[in-house]
Coordinates of C-alpha atoms in Angstrom, one line a residue:
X1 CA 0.0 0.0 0.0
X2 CA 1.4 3.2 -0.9
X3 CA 2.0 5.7 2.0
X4 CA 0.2 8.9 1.7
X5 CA 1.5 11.0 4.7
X6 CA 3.6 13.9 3.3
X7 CA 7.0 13.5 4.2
X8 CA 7.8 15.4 7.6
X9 CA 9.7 18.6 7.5
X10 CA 13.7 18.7 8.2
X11 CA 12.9 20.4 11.5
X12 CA 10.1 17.9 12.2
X13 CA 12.6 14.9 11.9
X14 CA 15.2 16.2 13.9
X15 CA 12.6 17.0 16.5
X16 CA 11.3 13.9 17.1
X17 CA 15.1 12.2 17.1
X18 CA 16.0 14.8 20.1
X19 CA 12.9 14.4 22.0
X20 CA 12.9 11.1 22.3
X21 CA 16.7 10.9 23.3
X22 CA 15.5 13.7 25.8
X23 CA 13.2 11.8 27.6
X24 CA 15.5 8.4 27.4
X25 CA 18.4 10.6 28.9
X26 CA 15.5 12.1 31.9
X27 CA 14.9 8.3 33.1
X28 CA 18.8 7.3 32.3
X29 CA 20.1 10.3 34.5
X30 CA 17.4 10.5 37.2
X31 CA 18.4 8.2 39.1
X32 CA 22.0 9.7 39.9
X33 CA 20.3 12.8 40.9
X34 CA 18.0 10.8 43.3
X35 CA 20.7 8.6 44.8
X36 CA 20.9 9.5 48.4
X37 CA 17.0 8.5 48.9
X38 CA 17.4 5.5 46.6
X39 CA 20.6 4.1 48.9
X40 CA 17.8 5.2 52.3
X41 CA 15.2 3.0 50.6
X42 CA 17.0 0.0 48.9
X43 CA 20.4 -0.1 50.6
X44 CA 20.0 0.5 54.4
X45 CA 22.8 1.1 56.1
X46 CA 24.8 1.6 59.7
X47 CA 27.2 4.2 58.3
X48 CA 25.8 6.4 55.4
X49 CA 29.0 6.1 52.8
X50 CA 27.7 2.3 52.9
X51 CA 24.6 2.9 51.7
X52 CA 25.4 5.7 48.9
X53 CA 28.5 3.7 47.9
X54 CA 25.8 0.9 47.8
X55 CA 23.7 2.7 45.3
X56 CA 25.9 4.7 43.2
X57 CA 27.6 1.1 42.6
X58 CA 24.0 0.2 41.2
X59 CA 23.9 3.1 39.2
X60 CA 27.1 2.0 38.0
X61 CA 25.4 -1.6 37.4
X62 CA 23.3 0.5 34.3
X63 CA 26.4 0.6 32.1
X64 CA 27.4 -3.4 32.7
X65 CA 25.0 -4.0 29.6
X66 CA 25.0 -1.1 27.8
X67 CA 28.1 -2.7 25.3
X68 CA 25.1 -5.2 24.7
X69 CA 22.7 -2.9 24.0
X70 CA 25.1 -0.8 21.7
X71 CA 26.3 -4.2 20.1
X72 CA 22.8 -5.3 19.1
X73 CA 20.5 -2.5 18.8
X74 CA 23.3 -1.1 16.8
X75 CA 23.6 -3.8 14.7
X76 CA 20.0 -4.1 14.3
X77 CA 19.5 -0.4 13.4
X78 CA 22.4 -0.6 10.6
X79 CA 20.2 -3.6 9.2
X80 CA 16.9 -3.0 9.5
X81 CA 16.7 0.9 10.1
X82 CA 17.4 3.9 12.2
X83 CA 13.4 4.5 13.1
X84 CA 12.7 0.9 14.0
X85 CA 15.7 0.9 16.3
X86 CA 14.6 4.6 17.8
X87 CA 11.0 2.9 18.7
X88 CA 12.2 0.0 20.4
X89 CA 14.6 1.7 22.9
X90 CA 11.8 3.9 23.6
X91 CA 9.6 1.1 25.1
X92 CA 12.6 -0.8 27.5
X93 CA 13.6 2.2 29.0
X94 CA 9.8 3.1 30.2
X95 CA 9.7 -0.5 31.6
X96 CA 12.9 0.2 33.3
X97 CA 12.1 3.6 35.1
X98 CA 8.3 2.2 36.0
X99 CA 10.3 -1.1 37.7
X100 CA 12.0 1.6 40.0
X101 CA 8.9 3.6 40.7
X102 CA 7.1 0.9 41.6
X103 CA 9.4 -1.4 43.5
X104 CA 8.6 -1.9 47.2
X105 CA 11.5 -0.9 49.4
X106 CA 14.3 -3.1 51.0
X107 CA 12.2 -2.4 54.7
X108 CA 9.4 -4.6 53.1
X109 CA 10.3 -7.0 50.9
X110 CA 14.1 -7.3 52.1
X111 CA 16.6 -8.4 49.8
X112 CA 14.8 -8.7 47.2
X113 CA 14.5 -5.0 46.7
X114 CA 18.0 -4.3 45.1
X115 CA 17.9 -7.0 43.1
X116 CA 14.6 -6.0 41.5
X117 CA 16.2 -2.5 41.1
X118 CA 19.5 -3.9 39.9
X119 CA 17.1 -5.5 37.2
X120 CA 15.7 -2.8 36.3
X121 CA 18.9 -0.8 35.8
X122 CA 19.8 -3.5 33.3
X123 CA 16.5 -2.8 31.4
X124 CA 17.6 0.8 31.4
X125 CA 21.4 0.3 30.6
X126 CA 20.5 -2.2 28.0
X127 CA 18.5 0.6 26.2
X128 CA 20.2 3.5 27.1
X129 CA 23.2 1.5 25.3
X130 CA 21.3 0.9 22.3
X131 CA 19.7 4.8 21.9
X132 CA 22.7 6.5 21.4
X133 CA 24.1 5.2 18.0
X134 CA 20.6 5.2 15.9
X135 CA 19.7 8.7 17.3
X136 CA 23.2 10.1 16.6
X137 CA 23.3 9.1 13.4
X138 CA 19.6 10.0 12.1
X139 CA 20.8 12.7 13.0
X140 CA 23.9 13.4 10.8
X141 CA 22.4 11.5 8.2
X142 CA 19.7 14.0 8.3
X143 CA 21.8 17.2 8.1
X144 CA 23.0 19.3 5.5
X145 CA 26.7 18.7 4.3
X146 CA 27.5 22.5 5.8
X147 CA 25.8 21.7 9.3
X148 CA 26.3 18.1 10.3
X149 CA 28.2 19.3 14.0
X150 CA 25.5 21.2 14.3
X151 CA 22.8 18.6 13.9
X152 CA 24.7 15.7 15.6
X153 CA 25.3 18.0 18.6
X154 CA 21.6 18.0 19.3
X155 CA 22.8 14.9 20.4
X156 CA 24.2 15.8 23.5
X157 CA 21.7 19.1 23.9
X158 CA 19.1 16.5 24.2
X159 CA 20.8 14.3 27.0
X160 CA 21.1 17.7 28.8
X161 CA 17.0 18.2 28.0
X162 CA 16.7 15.4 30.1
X163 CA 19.0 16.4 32.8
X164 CA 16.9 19.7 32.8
X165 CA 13.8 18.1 33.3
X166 CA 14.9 16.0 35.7
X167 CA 16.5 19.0 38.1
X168 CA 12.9 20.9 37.0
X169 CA 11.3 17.3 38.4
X170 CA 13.8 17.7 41.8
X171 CA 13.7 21.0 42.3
X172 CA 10.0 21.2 42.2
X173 CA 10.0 18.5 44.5
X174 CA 12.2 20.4 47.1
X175 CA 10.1 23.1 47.0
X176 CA 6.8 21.5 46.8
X177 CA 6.9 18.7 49.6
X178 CA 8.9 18.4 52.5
X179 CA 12.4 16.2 53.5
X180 CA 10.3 13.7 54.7
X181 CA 7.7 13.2 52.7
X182 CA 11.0 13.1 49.8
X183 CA 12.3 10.1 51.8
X184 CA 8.7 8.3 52.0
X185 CA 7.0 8.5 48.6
X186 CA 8.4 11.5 47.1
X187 CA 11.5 9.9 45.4
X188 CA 8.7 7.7 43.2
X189 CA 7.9 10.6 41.2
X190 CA 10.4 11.2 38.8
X191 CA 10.4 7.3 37.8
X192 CA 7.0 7.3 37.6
X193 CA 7.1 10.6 35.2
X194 CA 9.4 8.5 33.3
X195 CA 6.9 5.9 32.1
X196 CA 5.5 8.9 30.1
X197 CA 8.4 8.4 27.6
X198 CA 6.9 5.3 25.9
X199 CA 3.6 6.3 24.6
X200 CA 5.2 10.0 23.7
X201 CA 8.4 8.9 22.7
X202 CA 6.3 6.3 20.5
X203 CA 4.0 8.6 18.7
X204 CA 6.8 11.1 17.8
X205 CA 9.0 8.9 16.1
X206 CA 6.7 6.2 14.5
X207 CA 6.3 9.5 11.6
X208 CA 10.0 9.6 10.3
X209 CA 11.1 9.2 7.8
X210 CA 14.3 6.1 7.4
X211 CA 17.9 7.8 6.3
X212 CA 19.4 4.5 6.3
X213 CA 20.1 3.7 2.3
X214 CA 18.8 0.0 2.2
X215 CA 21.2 -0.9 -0.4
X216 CA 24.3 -0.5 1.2
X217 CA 22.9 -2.6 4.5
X218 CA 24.6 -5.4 5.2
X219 CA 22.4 -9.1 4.4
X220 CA 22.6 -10.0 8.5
X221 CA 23.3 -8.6 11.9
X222 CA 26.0 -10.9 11.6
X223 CA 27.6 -9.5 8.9
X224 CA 27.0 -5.6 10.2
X225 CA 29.4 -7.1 13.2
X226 CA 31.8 -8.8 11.7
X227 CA 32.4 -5.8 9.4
X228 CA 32.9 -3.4 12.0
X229 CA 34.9 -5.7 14.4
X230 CA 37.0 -6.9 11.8
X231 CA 38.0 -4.0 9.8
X232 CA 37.3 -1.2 12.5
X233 CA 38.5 -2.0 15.6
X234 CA 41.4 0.9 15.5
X235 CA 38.6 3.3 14.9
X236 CA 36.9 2.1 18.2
X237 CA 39.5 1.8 20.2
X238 CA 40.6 5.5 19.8
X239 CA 36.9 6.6 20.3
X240 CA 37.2 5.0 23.6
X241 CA 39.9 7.0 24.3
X242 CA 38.0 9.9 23.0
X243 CA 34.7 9.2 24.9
X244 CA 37.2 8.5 28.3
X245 CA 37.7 11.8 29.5
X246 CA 34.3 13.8 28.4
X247 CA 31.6 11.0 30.0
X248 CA 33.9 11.4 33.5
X249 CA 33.9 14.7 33.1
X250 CA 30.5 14.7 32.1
X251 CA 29.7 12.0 35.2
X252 CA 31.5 15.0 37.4
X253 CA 28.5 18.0 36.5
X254 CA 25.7 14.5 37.3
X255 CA 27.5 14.0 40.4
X256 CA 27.2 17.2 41.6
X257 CA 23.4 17.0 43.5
X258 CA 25.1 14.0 45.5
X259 CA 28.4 16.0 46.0
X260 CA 26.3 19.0 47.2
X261 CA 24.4 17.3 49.9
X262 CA 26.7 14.9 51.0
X263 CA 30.5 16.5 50.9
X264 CA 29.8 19.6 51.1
X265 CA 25.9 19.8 53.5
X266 CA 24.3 21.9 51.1
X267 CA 20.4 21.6 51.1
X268 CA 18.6 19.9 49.0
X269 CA 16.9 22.8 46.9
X270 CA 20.4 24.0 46.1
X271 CA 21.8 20.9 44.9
X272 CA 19.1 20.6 42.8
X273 CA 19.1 24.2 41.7
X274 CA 22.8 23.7 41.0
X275 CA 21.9 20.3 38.8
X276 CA 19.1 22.5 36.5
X277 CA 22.1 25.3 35.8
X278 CA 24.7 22.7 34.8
X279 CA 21.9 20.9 32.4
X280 CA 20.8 24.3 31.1
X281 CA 24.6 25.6 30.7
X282 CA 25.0 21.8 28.7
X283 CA 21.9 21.7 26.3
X284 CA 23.0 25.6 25.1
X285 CA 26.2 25.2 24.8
X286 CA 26.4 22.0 22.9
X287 CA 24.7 23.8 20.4
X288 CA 27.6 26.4 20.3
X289 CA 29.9 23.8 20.1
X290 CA 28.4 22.3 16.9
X291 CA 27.6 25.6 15.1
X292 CA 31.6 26.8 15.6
X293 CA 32.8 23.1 14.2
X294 CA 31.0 23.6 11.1
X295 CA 32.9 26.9 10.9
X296 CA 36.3 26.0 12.5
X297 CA 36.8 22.2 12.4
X298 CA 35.4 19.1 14.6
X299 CA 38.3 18.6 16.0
X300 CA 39.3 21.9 16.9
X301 CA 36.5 22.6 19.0
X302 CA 36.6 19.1 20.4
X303 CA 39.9 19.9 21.3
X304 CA 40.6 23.3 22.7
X305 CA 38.0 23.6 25.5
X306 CA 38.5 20.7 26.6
X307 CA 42.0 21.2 27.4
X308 CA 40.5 24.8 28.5
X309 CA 38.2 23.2 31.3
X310 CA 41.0 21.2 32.4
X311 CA 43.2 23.6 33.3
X312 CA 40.5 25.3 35.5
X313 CA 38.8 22.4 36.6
X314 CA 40.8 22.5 40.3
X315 CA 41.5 25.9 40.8
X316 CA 37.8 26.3 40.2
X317 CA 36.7 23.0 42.5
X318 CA 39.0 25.2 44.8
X319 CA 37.2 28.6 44.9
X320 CA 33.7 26.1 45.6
X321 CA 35.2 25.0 48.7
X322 CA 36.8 27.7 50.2
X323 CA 34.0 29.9 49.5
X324 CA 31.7 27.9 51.3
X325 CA 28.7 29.1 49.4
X326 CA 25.8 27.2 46.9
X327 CA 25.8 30.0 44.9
X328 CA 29.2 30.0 44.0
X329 CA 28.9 26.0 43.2
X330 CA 26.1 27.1 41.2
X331 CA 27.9 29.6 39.0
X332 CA 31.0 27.4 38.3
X333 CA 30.1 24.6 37.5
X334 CA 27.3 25.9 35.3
X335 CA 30.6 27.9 34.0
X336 CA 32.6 24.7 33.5
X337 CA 30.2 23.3 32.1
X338 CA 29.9 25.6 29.2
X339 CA 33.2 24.9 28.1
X340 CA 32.7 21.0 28.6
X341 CA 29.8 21.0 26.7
X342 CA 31.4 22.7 23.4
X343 CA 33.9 20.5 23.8
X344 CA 31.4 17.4 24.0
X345 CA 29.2 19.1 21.4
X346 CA 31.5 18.9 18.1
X347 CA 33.5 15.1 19.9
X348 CA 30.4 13.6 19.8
X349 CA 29.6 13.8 16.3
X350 CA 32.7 13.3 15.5
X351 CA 32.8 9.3 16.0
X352 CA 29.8 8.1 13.5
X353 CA 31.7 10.6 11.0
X354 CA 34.9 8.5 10.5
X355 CA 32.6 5.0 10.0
X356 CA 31.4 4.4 6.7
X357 CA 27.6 4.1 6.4
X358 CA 27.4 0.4 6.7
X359 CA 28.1 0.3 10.1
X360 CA 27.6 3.7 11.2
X361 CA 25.3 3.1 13.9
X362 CA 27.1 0.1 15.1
X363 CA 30.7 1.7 15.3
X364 CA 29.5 4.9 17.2
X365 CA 27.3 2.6 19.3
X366 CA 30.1 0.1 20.5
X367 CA 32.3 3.0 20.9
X368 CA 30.2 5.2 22.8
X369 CA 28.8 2.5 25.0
X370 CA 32.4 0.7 26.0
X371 CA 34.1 4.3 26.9
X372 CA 30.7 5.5 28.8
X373 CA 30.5 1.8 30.6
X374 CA 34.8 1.7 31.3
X375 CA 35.1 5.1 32.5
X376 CA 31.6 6.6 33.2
X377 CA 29.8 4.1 34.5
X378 CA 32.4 3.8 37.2
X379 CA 33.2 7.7 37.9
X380 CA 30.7 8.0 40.6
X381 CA 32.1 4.8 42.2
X382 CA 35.3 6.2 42.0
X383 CA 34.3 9.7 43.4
X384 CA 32.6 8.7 46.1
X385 CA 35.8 6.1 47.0
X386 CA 38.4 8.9 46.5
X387 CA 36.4 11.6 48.8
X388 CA 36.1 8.8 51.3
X389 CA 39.5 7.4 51.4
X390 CA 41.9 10.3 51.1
X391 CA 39.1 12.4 53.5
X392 CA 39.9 15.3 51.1
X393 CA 37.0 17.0 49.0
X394 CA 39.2 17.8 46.2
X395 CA 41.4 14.5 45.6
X396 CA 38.8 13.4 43.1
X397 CA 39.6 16.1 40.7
X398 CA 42.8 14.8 39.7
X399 CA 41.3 11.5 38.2
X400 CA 38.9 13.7 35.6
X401 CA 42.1 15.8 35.1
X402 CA 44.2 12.8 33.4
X403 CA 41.3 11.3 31.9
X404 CA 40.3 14.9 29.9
X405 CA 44.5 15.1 28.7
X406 CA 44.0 11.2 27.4
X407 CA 41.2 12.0 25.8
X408 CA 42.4 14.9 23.9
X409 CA 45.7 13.2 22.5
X410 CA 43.3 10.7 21.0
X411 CA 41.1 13.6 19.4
X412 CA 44.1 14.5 17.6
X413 CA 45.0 11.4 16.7
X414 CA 41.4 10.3 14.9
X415 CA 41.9 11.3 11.2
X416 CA 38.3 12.2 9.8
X417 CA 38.0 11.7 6.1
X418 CA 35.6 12.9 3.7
X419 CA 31.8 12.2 4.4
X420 CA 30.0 11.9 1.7
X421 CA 26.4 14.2 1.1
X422 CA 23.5 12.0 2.5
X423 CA 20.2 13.2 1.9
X424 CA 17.2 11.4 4.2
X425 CA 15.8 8.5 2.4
X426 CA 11.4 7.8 1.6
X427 CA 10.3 6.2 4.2
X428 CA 10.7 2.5 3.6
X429 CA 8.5 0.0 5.2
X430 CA 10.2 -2.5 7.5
X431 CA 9.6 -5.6 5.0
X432 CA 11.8 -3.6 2.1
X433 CA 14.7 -3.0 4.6
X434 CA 14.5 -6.7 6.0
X435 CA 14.9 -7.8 2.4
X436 CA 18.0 -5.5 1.8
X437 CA 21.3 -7.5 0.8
X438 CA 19.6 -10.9 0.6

């Protein structure tokens, strides 16, 4: 049957693509910003480090599958489409966050509280891994030759929407009930918001149109991963390296709501408050980032501020401390932020760029989802075991110091070749795609 819909407007397709990583990323980041009621509620504990080390080690637990859910849903996506690949992520991730929501607490069911939220951290890693790639590359794949940085840094604009509604969702929740209504029910909310994202997420993507050219698709999942492993594995490697120092660094701003009320005693409302300026500083200024890389060069703008934000990540931690004041966290990590996110903005689109469009999906999703599993899937693990073991609030800093210098050396090492034009494809119906290769 021929498809009458008109075919949706540039704007309209990059719209849906960002939305829908938007409210993935909301449920994905959530639950760091929620941590210290999550450890009271599922990991009860004698001494309080326990019990956060407890649940930022769960947090941590997300990442374990997301190679698996880059691997296959990548695979999948360079097969069979972008779209199909976009919808299905949608769905596991609302399971995920309604899991949490829902889950009785450790004081009534016991034991089997964290391992039903360790479950449903899987669900969320597993589809948090596989979101990425076929959302990053729509959008390139979607762009103009002279604005592909731009486009693809919607990309990370869009995992800082969902940071920003997520501090909107805590900081209303500060304001609106009190401490210990937070640490009785409150807590629920923002997963149970989060089930939202699979009938919206749904309805704004089912209308896009496929950029993924059905001839050049490999005949099998198989054959899109042997491909890529075989002949691409340099490529990956160095955008582990790449993604290495920006998700700690990024894992650093997400920490910060637990750093706030925890390290340093700041209320809740502030940390939160504190949490919406980094998001907002991120989701702008990703944006810059890819606008001055169509102008300038990927990898100069990948480059320079983050070597920038490294040189002013402790002096700045410093001023935080000794000033003693939320404001001042407020302002500089929004600050620090800005630079990160420029930085973030043009590195991000600069992995699907170097794989050809046979595996474009899977290389960026293997990439992306090893480096953010390796390095930031542990950070807050790592934070929280610094802070505690040396006793000192700024030790911590030194470990997303090295890790931003390694991952600059291997921006400059990546060699970024010609992409060709790619204009969006008609909308193919799943059967066509399936029978692509044969």
């Amino acid at each position: 049957m021929p498809n009458d819909r008109p075919p949706p407007s540039q704007t309209m397709r990059v719209g849906a693509a960002i939305l829908g990583n938007a409210l993935e990323f909301y449920d994905f980041t959530v639950y760091a910003a929620f941590a210290t009621w999550l450890a009271k509620a599922f990991f009860p504990a004698a001494n309080p480090s326990t019990s956060l080390l407890l649940a930022v080690a769960t947090f941590g637990v997300g990442f374990v599958v997301r190679p698996l859910g880059g691997i296959l849903i990548g695979a999948y996506a360079d097969r069979f489409g972008r779209r199909p690949a976009m919808t299905l992520t949608i769905w596991l991730m609302a399971l995920g966050s309604g899991m949490i929501g829902l889950l009785p607490t450790y004081e009534q069911i016991g034991v089997l509280a964290p391992i039903l939220l360790v479950f449903a951290r899987l669900l969320q890693g597993f589809s948090a891994g596989g979101e990425m790639g076929p959302a990053t590359t729509y959008l390139l794949e979607s762009a103009p030759p002279h604005r592909k940085a731009f486009f693809g840094s919607w990309q990370l604009a869009s995992q800082n929407m969902g940071s920003v509604i997520s501090a909107l969702v805590g900081l209303l929740l500060a304001l609106l009930i009190t401490p210990g209504a937070t640490d009785s029910w409150g807590w629920r909310v923002p997963f149970l918001l989060g089930i939202l994202i699979a009938p919206v997420g749904y309805y704004i993507r089912r209308n896009l149109d496929e950029t993924m050219d059905a001839e050049e698709a490999h005949g099998s999942m198989g054959g899109v991963l042997s491909d890529v492993l075989a002949n691409h594995w340099q490529k990956i490697l160095l955008c582990i390296l790449l993604i290495s120092g920006a998700t700690i660094t990024q894992y650093f701003f997400l920490y910060t709501a637990t750093y706030a009320i925890n390290t340093l005693h700041y209320d809740q409302s502030w940390s939160m408050a504190a949490s919406l300026a980094i998001a907002v500083s991120g989701m702008i200024f990703s944006l810059v980032g890819g606008a001055l890389a169509d102008k300038y060069g990927v990898k100069v703008i990948a480059v320079i501020p983050r070597l920038i934000v490294t040189l002013l990540l402790y002096p700045a931690l410093h001023l935080v401390i000794s000033s003693g004041s939320p404001l001042v966290l407020l302002i500089v990590a929004a600050s620090l932020m800005a630079i990160h996110a420029m930085s973030s903005g043009a590195g991000i689109i600069l992995i699907p760029m170097i794989f050809p469009s046979a595996v474009r999906t899977s290389g960026l999703s293997i990439a992306y989802a090893l480096g953010v599993t390796i390095f930031g899937g542990t950070a807050q693990i790592v934070f929280t075991w610094i802070i505690a073991a040396t006793g000192d609030k700024l030790s911590w800093v030194w470990y997303v110091i090295i890790m931003s210098v390694l991952s600059a050396l291997a921006t400059l090492a990546i060699r970024v070749p010609e992409m060709r034009s790619s204009e969006p494809q008609e909308a193919k119906p799943a059967a066509a795609l399936a029978g692509a290769s044969s």
